């Protein structure tokens, strides 16, 4: 139920982008304006100009500075969330004395390893408002960053395999609509017409009875998101430092004063942790234990095909999701490997399960060859929702616990985390995503599955 003070425009009314942009002051400038530095603006004119020099004179997309002795804010983790946080700190709050420290290369973590599904089809209020806000940021992101993140609103279709599942989708779809989010309930015939390659026959192993469609959902190019935010943050004066691993968090008098890194000590008044599957490791450096487990999630792609699938298809019952990339590869995934791990690779058992699910739904893909598979380290919370909050150490903040679905949150997460760091207090949009909810019992358990991280 809506709570007093929740950031809604009117009680019981939908959230609208116009209110996000101005009425509530959530965005201080319209998306598409005031983005990356004009000196390096990408446009048809700069493309033509650089073509004349055979593309030898493009400026570097971002600098590689040496770390300064100290910053106002240090962000640990150069994935989408860390880079988006740095960008919005500069853009929305004028905080530019910021470094992003990345132990490897930008986007080399989950940001560059995910299946790129973007959606806001949530049932519970905190998730619905937060992810819808993020989706609205996605809709203007390429223009905002002056970088093509290839956001493609091709729709996200959840398949229903039983009448009871259809009823649950009806309830979720209605909740979405009440929150101003697009949702359409489809019959089996409509699903068949939309995705003709699906086996919708009654004799299918998992018969399809209908589906829930979010037409504004879709996919984006994952590493372009990291690069776009990096370039735009750098243009606003943020130092992005790669190959710089944080090894310790130094505290004095109960307060954070900086981080120990492979490039020496770097002082910081505030430290924001955005390290996905390593959230527990970083929090441990400050003496904290998080209700987060690290698990491997794999994904795989087929050889490239001509266009055959123009929407994202998911099945909750089989736990399978598939889309076709712009290169033509079928991108798919399924369950976690099911045991704790920090390895960015997984076992064949899950690959086999994912392929089985693929063929149950799309028998005609049986002759495809799979091209490659990989894994990422997921930060699984006990209720399946993230933690975007101050930690109980002064000057320390956490953005983590994204489970299966943090890519779609990237712009919204960076936006509210920047607000939280700048104001030392959460924005109403992330006020519920606290660490304390695991002690006080106010869980945001979207699937009602309880504390079962491998099921979330
Ligand atoms: C296979 C797979 C499929 C997925 N599919 C989807 C999907 O379809 N849709 C969706 O919304 N989400 C999906 N996700 C989840 C999504 O990818 C993540 O939630 C999201 O990308 C997390 O972004 P991030 O910036 O927090 O983390 P990351 O991109 O992992 O960035 C964290 C960075 O921190 C760095 N780091 C770690 N420790 C340190 C240290 N000590 N010092 C310095 N740097 C450090 C890492 O090197 C890494 O680059 C998927 C994930 C995987 C693995």
PDB file of N, CA and C in Angstrom, residues 30-36 41 87 137-149:
ATOM      1  N   UNK A  30      15.969  18.493 -18.359  1.00  0.00           N
ATOM      2  CA  UNK A  30      15.296  17.463 -19.132  1.00  0.00           C
ATOM      3  C   UNK A  30      16.290  16.476 -19.737  1.00  0.00           C
ATOM      4  N   UNK A  31      15.894  15.204 -19.789  1.00  0.00           N
ATOM      5  CA  UNK A  31      16.738  14.220 -20.452  1.00  0.00           C
ATOM      6  C   UNK A  31      16.962  14.669 -21.882  1.00  0.00           C
ATOM      7  N   UNK A  32      18.144  14.473 -22.373  1.00  0.00           N
ATOM      8  CA  UNK A  32      18.434  14.853 -23.747  1.00  0.00           C
ATOM      9  C   UNK A  32      19.133  16.183 -23.836  1.00  0.00           C
ATOM     10  N   UNK A  33      19.147  16.950 -22.752  1.00  0.00           N
ATOM     11  CA  UNK A  33      19.853  18.221 -22.757  1.00  0.00           C
ATOM     12  C   UNK A  33      20.895  18.206 -21.653  1.00  0.00           C
ATOM     13  N   UNK A  34      21.887  19.012 -21.809  1.00  0.00           N
ATOM     14  CA  UNK A  34      22.859  19.174 -20.737  1.00  0.00           C
ATOM     15  C   UNK A  34      23.616  17.905 -20.433  1.00  0.00           C
ATOM     16  N   UNK A  35      23.853  17.040 -21.412  1.00  0.00           N
ATOM     17  CA  UNK A  35      24.557  15.787 -21.192  1.00  0.00           C
ATOM     18  C   UNK A  35      26.053  15.958 -21.291  1.00  0.00           C
ATOM     19  N   UNK A  36      26.691  15.097 -22.063  1.00  0.00           N
ATOM     20  CA  UNK A  36      28.145  15.080 -22.135  1.00  0.00           C
ATOM     21  C   UNK A  36      28.690  16.388 -22.703  1.00  0.00           C
ATOM     22  N   UNK A  41      31.208  16.200 -28.662  1.00  0.00           N
ATOM     23  CA  UNK A  41      29.853  15.745 -29.002  1.00  0.00           C
ATOM     24  C   UNK A  41      29.869  14.848 -30.243  1.00  0.00           C
ATOM     25  N   UNK A  87      28.313   9.977 -12.492  1.00  0.00           N
ATOM     26  CA  UNK A  87      27.750  10.933 -13.453  1.00  0.00           C
ATOM     27  C   UNK A  87      26.672  11.794 -12.793  1.00  0.00           C
ATOM     28  N   UNK A 137      14.265   6.957 -17.355  1.00  0.00           N
ATOM     29  CA  UNK A 137      15.609   7.473 -17.643  1.00  0.00           C
ATOM     30  C   UNK A 137      16.200   6.767 -18.871  1.00  0.00           C
ATOM     31  N   UNK A 138      15.982   5.446 -18.970  1.00  0.00           N
ATOM     32  CA  UNK A 138      16.460   4.719 -20.154  1.00  0.00           C
ATOM     33  C   UNK A 138      15.926   5.350 -21.433  1.00  0.00           C
ATOM     34  N   UNK A 139      14.660   5.773 -21.402  1.00  0.00           N
ATOM     35  CA  UNK A 139      14.025   6.259 -22.627  1.00  0.00           C
ATOM     36  C   UNK A 139      14.714   7.515 -23.162  1.00  0.00           C
ATOM     37  N   UNK A 140      15.410   8.257 -22.307  1.00  0.00           N
ATOM     38  CA  UNK A 140      16.125   9.430 -22.798  1.00  0.00           C
ATOM     39  C   UNK A 140      17.634   9.301 -22.709  1.00  0.00           C
ATOM     40  N   UNK A 141      18.117   8.083 -22.413  1.00  0.00           N
ATOM     41  CA  UNK A 141      19.531   7.963 -22.026  1.00  0.00           C
ATOM     42  C   UNK A 141      20.524   8.220 -23.170  1.00  0.00           C
ATOM     43  N   UNK A 142      20.248   7.714 -24.356  1.00  0.00           N
ATOM     44  CA  UNK A 142      21.200   7.915 -25.459  1.00  0.00           C
ATOM     45  C   UNK A 142      21.385   9.400 -25.723  1.00  0.00           C
ATOM     46  N   UNK A 143      20.275  10.154 -25.716  1.00  0.00           N
ATOM     47  CA  UNK A 143      20.366  11.592 -25.938  1.00  0.00           C
ATOM     48  C   UNK A 143      21.037  12.287 -24.752  1.00  0.00           C
ATOM     49  N   UNK A 144      20.686  11.858 -23.555  1.00  0.00           N
ATOM     50  CA  UNK A 144      21.260  12.436 -22.334  1.00  0.00           C
ATOM     51  C   UNK A 144      22.784  12.307 -22.331  1.00  0.00           C
ATOM     52  N   UNK A 145      23.261  11.115 -22.687  1.00  0.00           N
ATOM     53  CA  UNK A 145      24.703  10.852 -22.621  1.00  0.00           C
ATOM     54  C   UNK A 145      25.415  11.193 -23.914  1.00  0.00           C
ATOM     55  N   UNK A 146      24.660  11.529 -24.969  1.00  0.00           N
ATOM     56  CA  UNK A 146      25.236  11.694 -26.314  1.00  0.00           C
ATOM     57  C   UNK A 146      26.029  10.433 -26.686  1.00  0.00           C
ATOM     58  N   UNK A 147      25.416   9.285 -26.395  1.00  0.00           N
ATOM     59  CA  UNK A 147      26.071   7.997 -26.648  1.00  0.00           C
ATOM     60  C   UNK A 147      24.974   6.974 -26.903  1.00  0.00           C
ATOM     61  N   UNK A 148      25.077   6.261 -27.998  1.00  0.00           N
ATOM     62  CA  UNK A 148      24.005   5.340 -28.364  1.00  0.00           C
ATOM     63  C   UNK A 148      24.072   4.065 -27.519  1.00  0.00           C
ATOM     64  N   UNK A 149      23.182   3.966 -26.550  1.00  0.00           N
ATOM     65  CA  UNK A 149      23.168   2.754 -25.716  1.00  0.00           C
ATOM     66  C   UNK A 149      22.254   1.687 -26.334  1.00  0.00           C
TER      67      UNK A 149
END
